[in-house]
Amino acid sequence: MRTLLVAVNTGQLAKEENMESQFQTHSPKRESKPELVGLMFILPCTDTFIKVDLRTISFAIPPQEILTKDSVTTTVDGVVYYKIESAIKSVANVNNVHLATAQLAQTTLRNILGTQTLSSILSNREEIAHNIQSILDNATHQWGVKVERVEMRDVRLPVQMQRAMAAEAEAVREARAKIVAAEGEMNASRALKEASIVLCESPAALQLRYLQTLNTIAAENNSTIVFPLPIDLLQGIIKK
């Protein structure tokens, strides 16, 4: 029967017992409990020695071409940070824990983003990354893996989609500008209505307004000046 020996690749030995249990694992199956790192004897053809690094490991998820829920093709990549919590599980329960974690991360990224729309991917990147982290952590728990963090690095869109989104944004801005202009015209018409009511109450104020308009026209150095004829004079001529 072959015996499995698992050891941790650490730079130095810890002096305290709690630090030794945290950073080092030397667990032969032929022993009932883990032993500290020290002098070991490996029997040829019966024992297998495997080193397991318990430090945080990161890897980049290759760019994945994804079809979103609203039928938009986009390319997304990311990065995953994880560490080995149980060296025994990482060796006994899976053939290659690092390759399995990387492939599972790619599949999970494609599955999660395939159920999202493009707008939600662009606006809820942190929430989506947290959901991917939770799914990966639950799936790799039996492998002795703890997924600490998942980040979406870049969301790439086709050039045609970028142009379409730019045109849409420009149209939205133009529509908002027209709405603001229409609201301004409405407020101006209300103010003119109130001003007309005030001018109707005082004919002298209307004459002063005529003179003010003439002064404004004359200040612009125009060659032609239109002098408004008072309406009261025309009414007197018509009555005669």
XYZ file of N, CA and C in Angstrom:
720
model
N 0.849 -1.187 0.000
C 0.000 0.000 0.000
C 0.891 1.246 0.000
N 0.623 2.193 -0.913
C 1.407 3.416 -0.997
C 0.920 4.402 0.052
N 1.815 5.125 0.651
C 1.495 6.088 1.697
C 1.691 7.496 1.163
N 0.742 8.389 1.461
C 0.778 9.761 0.964
C 1.394 10.653 2.023
N 2.427 11.406 1.650
C 3.043 12.397 2.527
C 2.774 13.772 1.938
N 2.242 14.678 2.735
C 1.933 16.029 2.296
C 2.723 16.997 3.147
N 3.455 17.898 2.521
C 4.230 18.908 3.238
C 3.985 20.255 2.618
N 4.235 21.293 3.405
C 3.999 22.653 2.961
C 5.331 23.293 2.614
N 5.349 24.044 1.517
C 6.552 24.720 1.072
C 6.651 26.064 1.771
N 7.370 26.154 2.869
C 7.546 27.393 3.617
C 9.016 27.729 3.698
N 9.306 29.004 3.879
C 10.691 29.440 3.878
C 11.419 29.170 5.170
N 10.726 29.193 6.294
C 11.386 28.982 7.574
C 10.431 28.262 8.510
N 11.000 27.651 9.556
C 10.205 26.927 10.526
C 9.667 27.876 11.573
N 8.426 27.678 11.961
C 7.839 28.509 13.008
C 8.247 27.958 14.366
N 8.483 28.859 15.304
C 8.934 28.437 16.617
C 7.765 28.080 17.526
N 6.684 28.810 17.380
C 5.544 28.540 18.242
C 4.674 27.458 17.632
N 3.998 26.724 18.482
C 3.211 25.582 18.020
C 2.019 26.033 17.190
N 1.377 27.158 17.584
C 0.221 27.612 16.812
C 0.624 28.098 15.434
N 1.801 28.723 15.311
C 2.275 29.145 13.997
C 2.653 27.950 13.149
N 3.157 26.911 13.762
C 3.491 25.702 13.016
C 2.240 25.060 12.442
N 1.177 25.036 13.213
C -0.060 24.423 12.726
C -0.726 25.285 11.667
N -0.441 26.584 11.674
C -1.072 27.473 10.702
C -0.360 27.461 9.357
N 0.970 27.447 9.352
C 1.725 27.594 8.125
C 2.324 26.297 7.613
N 2.331 25.222 8.389
C 3.001 24.005 7.986
C 2.088 22.815 8.209
N 2.094 21.915 7.276
C 1.314 20.689 7.389
C 2.153 19.532 6.870
N 2.459 18.625 7.737
C 3.183 17.426 7.342
C 2.374 16.258 7.875
N 1.570 15.666 6.990
C 0.569 14.727 7.447
C 0.668 13.413 6.702
N 1.511 12.486 7.133
C 1.510 11.153 6.553
C 0.251 10.403 6.950
N -0.317 9.677 6.011
C -1.518 8.903 6.339
C -1.226 7.753 7.286
N 0.043 7.383 7.400
C 0.319 6.274 8.306
C 0.375 6.732 9.752
N 0.301 8.070 9.966
C 0.267 8.609 11.313
C -1.149 9.042 11.642
N -1.462 9.076 12.922
C -2.805 9.444 13.352
C -2.993 10.945 13.437
N -1.917 11.730 13.522
C -2.024 13.177 13.612
C -0.872 13.812 12.851
N -1.017 15.109 12.454
C 0.061 15.765 11.714
C 1.318 15.899 12.546
N 2.455 15.856 11.872
C 3.739 16.019 12.531
C 4.367 17.327 12.092
N 5.313 17.815 12.868
C 6.029 19.015 12.514
C 7.073 18.699 11.463
N 7.435 19.760 10.719
C 8.449 19.568 9.694
C 9.796 19.338 10.355
N 10.488 18.348 9.888
C 11.792 18.014 10.441
C 12.419 16.917 9.607
N 13.142 16.041 10.270
C 13.761 14.914 9.585
C 12.697 13.885 9.248
N 12.585 13.533 7.974
C 11.573 12.581 7.522
C 12.258 11.468 6.745
N 11.678 10.316 6.814
C 12.151 9.158 6.068
C 11.064 8.747 5.087
N 11.381 8.716 3.807
C 10.441 8.336 2.755
C 10.871 6.990 2.213
N 9.967 6.052 2.286
C 10.257 4.710 1.804
C 10.061 4.659 0.301
N 11.043 4.269 -0.436
C 10.895 4.180 -1.902
C 9.800 3.193 -2.285
N 9.062 3.559 -3.362
C 8.010 2.721 -3.941
C 6.802 2.556 -3.046
N 6.819 3.130 -1.852
C 5.658 3.035 -0.951
C 5.123 4.407 -0.550
N 6.002 5.402 -0.434
C 5.596 6.738 -0.016
C 5.663 7.697 -1.205
N 4.774 8.653 -1.187
C 4.760 9.724 -2.186
C 4.784 11.058 -1.461
N 5.735 11.886 -1.783
C 5.921 13.182 -1.119
C 5.419 14.291 -2.042
N 4.480 15.090 -1.549
C 3.896 16.184 -2.321
C 3.962 17.461 -1.495
N 4.481 18.524 -2.071
C 4.545 19.818 -1.401
C 3.316 20.652 -1.780
N 2.697 21.279 -0.789
C 1.505 22.104 -0.982
C 1.789 23.485 -0.413
N 1.619 24.505 -1.228
C 1.843 25.887 -0.811
C 0.551 26.447 -0.228
N 0.604 26.924 1.007
C -0.577 27.462 1.671
C -0.689 28.973 1.544
N 0.172 29.599 0.793
C 0.067 31.034 0.588
C -1.036 31.362 -0.424
N -1.436 32.628 -0.444
C -2.464 33.061 -1.396
C -1.917 33.001 -2.814
N -2.696 32.394 -3.701
C -2.309 32.213 -5.097
C -3.306 32.981 -5.969
N -2.809 33.599 -7.000
C -3.671 34.332 -7.936
C -3.425 33.840 -9.354
N -4.458 33.876 -10.148
C -4.340 33.546 -11.566
C -5.348 34.382 -12.339
N -5.019 34.655 -13.575
C -5.877 35.465 -14.443
C -6.799 34.560 -15.246
N -8.054 34.928 -15.274
C -9.022 34.214 -16.111
C -8.850 34.704 -17.549
N -8.595 33.836 -18.496
C -8.426 34.279 -19.888
C -9.683 34.983 -20.395
N -9.549 35.886 -21.352
C -10.729 36.570 -21.900
C -11.760 35.570 -22.422
N -12.990 35.715 -21.928
C -14.075 34.822 -22.298
C -15.086 35.597 -23.149
N -15.394 35.058 -24.325
C -16.413 35.666 -25.193
C -17.783 35.178 -24.737
N -18.620 36.124 -24.324
C -19.880 35.796 -23.660
C -21.029 36.454 -24.420
N -22.119 35.724 -24.537
C -23.362 36.256 -25.100
C -24.282 36.593 -23.935
N -24.566 37.868 -23.746
C -25.357 38.306 -22.604
C -26.840 37.983 -22.798
N -27.615 38.308 -21.788
C -29.044 38.000 -21.811
C -29.769 38.776 -22.895
N -29.302 39.987 -23.196
C -29.922 40.803 -24.244
C -29.223 40.633 -25.589
N -28.569 39.482 -25.804
C -27.982 39.096 -27.097
C -26.888 40.056 -27.559
N -26.013 40.419 -26.645
C -24.859 41.263 -26.959
C -23.594 40.440 -26.707
N -22.710 40.405 -27.690
C -21.460 39.669 -27.560
C -20.406 40.566 -26.929
N -19.818 40.098 -25.841
C -18.791 40.867 -25.137
C -17.694 39.931 -24.667
N -16.539 40.494 -24.393
C -15.385 39.729 -23.929
C -15.006 40.228 -22.541
N -14.932 39.311 -21.588
C -14.676 39.653 -20.191
C -13.536 38.790 -19.677
N -12.635 39.398 -18.932
C -11.593 38.653 -18.234
C -11.573 39.077 -16.772
N -10.858 38.329 -15.958
C -10.840 38.607 -14.526
C -9.636 37.992 -13.859
N -9.620 38.074 -12.533
C -8.533 37.520 -11.737
C -9.139 36.928 -10.467
N -8.567 35.815 -10.014
C -9.060 35.081 -8.849
C -7.915 34.932 -7.854
N -8.218 35.174 -6.575
C -7.267 34.990 -5.487
C -7.797 33.882 -4.569
N -6.980 32.880 -4.305
C -7.411 31.782 -3.454
C -6.196 31.222 -2.724
N -6.485 30.377 -1.745
C -5.420 29.702 -1.009
C -5.902 28.317 -0.592
N -4.946 27.449 -0.266
C -5.249 26.091 0.166
C -5.443 26.085 1.674
N -6.633 25.683 2.115
C -6.888 25.589 3.548
C -6.577 24.200 4.095
N -6.832 23.180 3.313
C -6.585 21.807 3.738
C -5.702 21.132 2.698
N -4.451 20.870 3.082
C -3.531 20.236 2.149
C -3.956 18.812 1.821
N -4.519 18.110 2.798
C -4.952 16.724 2.579
C -6.057 16.673 1.534
N -7.078 17.549 1.670
C -8.185 17.554 0.717
C -7.712 17.958 -0.679
N -6.786 18.916 -0.756
C -6.331 19.387 -2.063
C -5.568 18.319 -2.834
N -5.042 17.328 -2.117
C -4.303 16.253 -2.779
C -5.161 15.007 -2.942
N -5.973 14.702 -1.929
C -6.719 13.450 -1.935
C -8.016 13.528 -2.734
N -8.645 14.713 -2.793
C -9.973 14.820 -3.404
C -9.961 15.272 -4.853
N -8.855 15.754 -5.356
C -8.799 16.245 -6.728
C -7.410 15.963 -7.279
N -7.366 15.726 -8.588
C -6.094 15.369 -9.204
C -5.144 16.566 -9.258
N -5.610 17.687 -9.807
C -4.811 18.908 -9.900
C -5.683 20.060 -9.423
N -5.471 20.485 -8.191
C -6.371 21.463 -7.582
C -6.270 22.816 -8.277
N -5.104 23.208 -8.721
C -4.946 24.514 -9.351
C -5.615 24.542 -10.731
N -5.423 23.494 -11.517
C -6.068 23.436 -12.826
C -7.577 23.345 -12.685
N -8.053 22.562 -11.724
C -9.493 22.421 -11.525
C -10.116 23.749 -11.094
N -9.449 24.489 -10.224
C -9.974 25.786 -9.783
C -10.014 26.775 -10.934
N -8.983 26.783 -11.774
C -8.949 27.710 -12.913
C -10.056 27.397 -13.914
N -10.256 26.129 -14.236
C -11.305 25.766 -15.183
C -12.695 26.051 -14.622
N -12.871 25.795 -13.328
C -14.165 26.091 -12.713
C -14.437 27.592 -12.701
N -13.408 28.405 -12.506
C -13.588 29.856 -12.527
C -14.018 30.335 -13.906
N -13.429 29.783 -14.961
C -13.824 30.168 -16.317
C -15.280 29.804 -16.587
N -15.656 28.595 -16.215
C -17.034 28.149 -16.452
C -18.033 28.975 -15.661
N -17.705 29.261 -14.403
C -18.609 30.049 -13.570
C -18.767 31.456 -14.107
N -17.681 32.053 -14.574
C -17.755 33.401 -15.146
C -18.676 33.435 -16.362
N -18.570 32.455 -17.227
C -19.415 32.409 -18.417
C -20.879 32.179 -18.042
N -21.127 31.307 -17.084
C -22.510 31.009 -16.700
C -23.184 32.200 -16.034
N -22.468 32.886 -15.158
C -23.073 34.005 -14.436
C -23.327 35.181 -15.374
N -22.348 35.538 -16.189
C -22.521 36.683 -17.082
C -23.512 36.395 -18.198
N -23.717 35.123 -18.541
C -24.700 34.789 -19.556
C -26.126 35.057 -19.133
N -26.369 35.193 -17.821
C -27.714 35.490 -17.314
C -27.917 36.972 -17.026
N -26.917 37.807 -17.343
C -26.996 39.242 -17.063
C -27.094 40.023 -18.369
N -27.711 41.184 -18.292
C -27.738 42.084 -19.434
C -26.450 42.911 -19.473
N -26.222 43.543 -20.604
C -24.989 44.328 -20.745
C -24.966 45.495 -19.766
N -26.082 46.147 -19.582
C -26.120 47.286 -18.653
C -25.836 46.859 -17.226
N -26.371 45.702 -16.809
C -26.111 45.220 -15.443
C -24.653 44.807 -15.274
N -24.039 44.260 -16.317
C -22.614 43.892 -16.228
C -21.753 45.134 -16.038
N -22.094 46.204 -16.753
C -21.296 47.422 -16.658
C -21.523 48.171 -15.356
N -22.714 48.080 -14.789
C -23.041 48.868 -13.591
C -22.910 48.084 -12.295
N -23.021 46.747 -12.341
C -22.997 45.933 -11.112
C -21.818 44.964 -11.116
N -20.649 45.464 -11.435
C -19.481 44.584 -11.534
C -19.090 44.018 -10.168
N -19.159 44.833 -9.121
C -18.775 44.352 -7.784
C -19.744 43.270 -7.292
N -21.029 43.481 -7.513
C -22.018 42.486 -7.069
C -21.852 41.172 -7.825
N -21.618 41.249 -9.132
C -21.427 40.032 -9.919
C -20.163 39.305 -9.488
N -19.086 40.058 -9.237
C -17.842 39.429 -8.775
C -18.036 38.748 -7.425
N -18.835 39.348 -6.549
C -19.109 38.716 -5.247
C -19.902 37.424 -5.423
N -20.866 37.407 -6.350
C -21.615 36.177 -6.594
C -20.718 35.070 -7.146
N -19.816 35.423 -8.043
C -18.880 34.425 -8.579
C -17.984 33.884 -7.474
N -17.530 34.768 -6.585
C -16.693 34.324 -5.475
C -17.435 33.341 -4.572
N -18.698 33.627 -4.273
C -19.476 32.724 -3.411
C -19.663 31.358 -4.061
N -19.964 31.344 -5.355
C -20.164 30.072 -6.042
C -18.862 29.269 -6.084
N -17.760 29.928 -6.399
C -16.470 29.233 -6.436
C -16.074 28.721 -5.060
N -16.314 29.516 -4.046
C -15.940 29.103 -2.691
C -16.714 27.871 -2.258
N -18.001 27.835 -2.556
C -18.805 26.664 -2.188
C -18.409 25.423 -2.993
N -18.094 25.620 -4.264
C -17.770 24.475 -5.118
C -16.400 23.887 -4.795
N -15.454 24.723 -4.378
C -14.087 24.246 -4.116
C -13.830 23.950 -2.644
N -14.846 24.037 -1.815
C -14.643 23.760 -0.390
C -14.217 22.313 -0.153
N -14.796 21.386 -0.903
C -14.425 19.983 -0.733
C -13.017 19.685 -1.251
N -12.427 20.608 -2.000
C -11.048 20.450 -2.454
C -10.056 21.094 -1.494
N -10.552 21.657 -0.397
C -9.667 22.322 0.554
C -9.221 23.690 0.092
N -10.007 24.341 -0.763
C -9.639 25.633 -1.335
C -10.554 26.708 -0.754
N -9.974 27.855 -0.431
C -10.721 29.028 0.028
C -10.536 30.145 -0.981
N -11.602 30.512 -1.689
C -11.549 31.602 -2.674
C -11.725 32.911 -1.917
N -10.688 33.742 -1.932
C -10.707 34.972 -1.158
C -11.302 36.154 -1.923
N -11.052 36.231 -3.211
C -11.486 37.415 -3.959
C -11.563 37.098 -5.450
N -12.547 37.691 -6.101
C -12.705 37.596 -7.555
C -12.959 39.001 -8.092
N -12.210 39.375 -9.110
C -12.356 40.699 -9.711
C -12.513 40.564 -11.225
N -13.428 41.386 -11.777
C -13.571 41.496 -13.228
C -12.692 42.652 -13.697
N -11.708 42.345 -14.509
C -10.732 43.362 -14.884
C -11.196 44.226 -16.049
N -11.732 43.628 -17.083
C -12.044 44.392 -18.288
C -13.257 43.800 -18.982
N -14.108 44.686 -19.491
C -15.281 44.300 -20.289
C -15.115 44.963 -21.647
N -14.895 44.160 -22.667
C -14.626 44.680 -24.010
C -15.849 44.485 -24.891
N -16.173 45.539 -25.632
C -17.317 45.515 -26.531
C -16.835 45.629 -27.969
N -17.594 45.069 -28.917
C -17.238 45.254 -30.336
C -17.295 46.727 -30.731
N -16.559 47.084 -31.777
C -16.504 48.485 -32.221
C -17.884 48.975 -32.650
N -18.639 48.133 -33.347
C -19.973 48.536 -33.774
C -20.878 48.803 -32.574
N -20.757 47.980 -31.527
C -21.564 48.194 -30.333
C -21.167 49.489 -29.633
N -19.878 49.798 -29.612
C -19.439 51.055 -29.012
C -20.009 52.251 -29.757
N -20.030 52.170 -31.091
C -20.604 53.266 -31.874
C -22.102 53.384 -31.629
N -22.783 52.249 -31.540
C -24.227 52.284 -31.297
C -24.534 52.880 -29.924
N -23.752 52.500 -28.918
C -23.969 53.051 -27.577
C -23.664 54.542 -27.545
N -22.634 54.970 -28.283
C -22.331 56.401 -28.338
C -23.458 57.178 -29.014
N -24.013 56.607 -30.095
C -25.128 57.271 -30.775
C -26.363 57.333 -29.873
N -26.601 56.257 -29.130
C -27.740 56.250 -28.209
C -27.571 57.298 -27.119
N -26.366 57.382 -26.554
C -26.117 58.377 -25.514
C -26.274 59.795 -26.057
N -25.812 60.029 -27.291
C -25.960 61.350 -27.894
C -27.422 61.693 -28.121
N -28.213 60.702 -28.563
C -29.642 60.946 -28.763
C -30.342 61.258 -27.446
N -29.945 60.571 -26.395
C -30.543 60.842 -25.081
C -30.211 62.260 -24.628
N -28.957 62.680 -24.834
C -28.575 64.042 -24.444
C -29.335 65.086 -25.255
N -29.520 64.844 -26.555
C -30.276 65.788 -27.380
C -31.736 65.865 -26.926
N -32.309 64.716 -26.583
C -33.699 64.729 -26.109
C -33.823 65.514 -24.805
N -32.863 65.334 -23.896
C -32.906 66.085 -22.643
C -32.735 67.575 -22.901
N -31.867 67.942 -23.860
C -31.680 69.356 -24.174
C -32.965 69.971 -24.724
N -33.682 69.223 -25.581
C -34.941 69.732 -26.118
C -35.981 69.898 -25.009
N -35.995 68.976 -24.070
C -36.954 69.086 -22.958
C -36.643 70.316 -22.118
N -35.363 70.543 -21.859
C -34.983 71.727 -21.074
C -35.341 73.004 -21.819
N -35.102 73.019 -23.146
C -35.450 74.207 -23.935
C -36.964 74.450 -23.937
N -37.745 73.370 -24.047
C -39.207 73.523 -24.035
C -39.686 74.042 -22.677
N -39.098 73.555 -21.601
C -39.469 74.058 -20.279
C -39.107 75.535 -20.130
N -37.969 75.930 -20.708
C -37.597 77.346 -20.672
C -38.571 78.220 -21.441
N -38.996 77.741 -22.620
C -39.984 78.502 -23.392
C -41.301 78.621 -22.638
N -41.702 77.548 -21.957
C -42.948 77.598 -21.206
C -42.862 78.607 -20.063
N -41.738 78.606 -19.355
C -41.568 79.575 -18.264
C -41.501 81.000 -18.793
N -40.839 81.162 -19.974
C -40.766 82.497 -20.559
C -42.142 82.996 -20.980
N -42.970 82.113 -21.545
C -44.321 82.529 -21.953
C -45.169 82.921 -20.751
N -45.003 82.199 -19.641
C -45.736 82.571 -18.430
C -45.288 83.942 -17.925
N -43.983 84.188 -17.972
C -43.490 85.495 -17.528
C -43.982 86.606 -18.437
N -44.029 86.364 -19.770
C -44.543 87.369 -20.693
C -46.027 87.633 -20.475
N -46.746 86.589 -20.135
C -48.173 86.764 -19.851
C -48.377 87.677 -18.643
N -47.612 87.428 -17.595
C -47.720 88.262 -16.408
C -47.272 89.692 -16.709
N -46.220 89.838 -17.547
C -45.770 91.189 -17.899
C -46.816 91.926 -18.725
N -47.504 91.227 -19.632
C -48.547 91.877 -20.442
C -49.694 92.369 -19.577
N -49.997 91.608 -18.546
C -51.066 92.034 -17.638
C -50.674 93.324 -16.922
N -49.414 93.400 -16.511
C -48.942 94.610 -15.821
C -48.920 95.802 -16.775
N -48.478 95.580 -18.029
C -48.416 96.674 -18.999
C -49.811 97.171 -19.385
N -50.769 96.277 -19.436
C -52.137 96.698 -19.761
C -52.714 97.619 -18.689
N -52.292 97.458 -17.471
C -52.787 98.294 -16.386
C -52.196 99.707 -16.439
N -51.031 99.890 -17.115
C -50.375 101.196 -17.163
C -49.911 101.475 -18.591
N -50.624 102.310 -19.357
C -50.201 102.635 -20.735
C -48.838 103.309 -20.792
N -48.497 104.094 -19.751
C -47.188 104.753 -19.739
C -46.066 103.726 -19.680
N -46.278 102.645 -18.983
C -45.267 101.599 -18.905
C -45.042 100.961 -20.272
N -46.109 100.834 -21.047
C -45.963 100.288 -22.401
C -45.145 101.233 -23.276
N -45.376 102.564 -23.119
C -44.592 103.528 -23.885
C -43.115 103.484 -23.482
N -42.839 103.317 -22.203
C -41.459 103.188 -21.740
C -40.808 101.922 -22.293
N -41.591 100.908 -22.429
C -41.061 99.665 -23.009
C -40.688 99.862 -24.467
N -41.504 100.676 -25.197
C -41.170 101.013 -26.574
C -39.826 101.724 -26.638
N -39.649 102.698 -25.772
C -38.404 103.471 -25.766
C -37.203 102.600 -25.389
N -37.400 101.691 -24.460
C -36.313 100.799 -24.078
C -35.919 99.881 -25.233
N -36.904 99.403 -25.976
C -36.619 98.574 -27.148
C -35.866 99.368 -28.205
N -36.257 100.629 -28.413
C -35.565 101.484 -29.378
C -34.117 101.725 -28.953
N -33.910 101.925 -27.672
C -32.554 102.142 -27.171
C -31.688 100.897 -27.386
N -32.281 99.754 -27.211
C -31.531 98.506 -27.415
C -31.143 98.326 -28.873
N -32.055 98.650 -29.794
C -31.760 98.530 -31.221
C -30.685 99.528 -31.637
N -30.772 100.754 -31.125
C -29.807 101.788 -31.509
C -28.411 101.482 -30.983
N -28.295 100.735 -29.896
C -26.986 100.435 -29.311
C -26.198 99.447 -30.141
N -26.849 98.752 -31.055
C -26.170 97.738 -31.872
C -25.600 98.300 -33.169
N -25.652 99.645 -33.368
C -25.087 100.312 -34.550
C -25.676 99.790 -35.866
N -26.960 99.614 -35.865
C -27.633 99.165 -37.084
C -27.904 100.350 -38.000
N -27.919 100.083 -39.300
C -28.201 101.140 -40.277
C -29.683 101.439 -40.405
N -30.513 100.493 -40.015
C -31.957 100.662 -40.106
C -32.546 100.583 -38.716
N -33.335 101.543 -38.366
C -33.983 101.584 -37.055
C -35.482 101.600 -37.287
N -36.151 100.695 -36.682
C -37.604 100.602 -36.776
C -38.178 101.292 -35.554
N -38.911 102.355 -35.800
C -39.512 103.095 -34.690
C -40.949 102.633 -34.519
N -41.295 102.068 -33.388
C -42.676 101.603 -33.194
C -43.640 102.782 -33.048
N -44.709 102.722 -33.763
C -45.726 103.775 -33.713
C -46.701 103.466 -32.597
N -46.941 104.388 -31.694
C -47.900 104.116 -30.609
C -49.273 103.752 -31.140
N -49.848 102.776 -30.539
C -51.167 102.308 -30.966
C -52.233 103.346 -30.647
N -52.027 104.153 -29.622
C -53.031 105.145 -29.243
C -53.250 106.167 -30.351
N -52.162 106.545 -31.062
C -52.315 107.487 -32.162
C -53.154 106.917 -33.284
N -52.928 105.630 -33.601
C -53.720 104.996 -34.644
C -55.184 104.909 -34.251
N -55.451 104.672 -33.011
C -56.849 104.615 -32.582
C -57.513 105.968 -32.736
N -56.776 107.057 -32.437
C -57.360 108.395 -32.605
C -57.633 108.716 -34.062
N -56.744 108.304 -34.969
C -56.932 108.576 -36.406
C -58.129 107.770 -36.929
N -58.241 106.529 -36.470
C -59.343 105.691 -36.938
C -60.688 106.244 -36.479
N -60.768 106.785 -35.274
C -62.020 107.331 -34.775
C -62.454 108.566 -35.585
N -61.451 109.403 -35.991
C -61.813 110.560 -36.803
C -62.279 110.177 -38.199
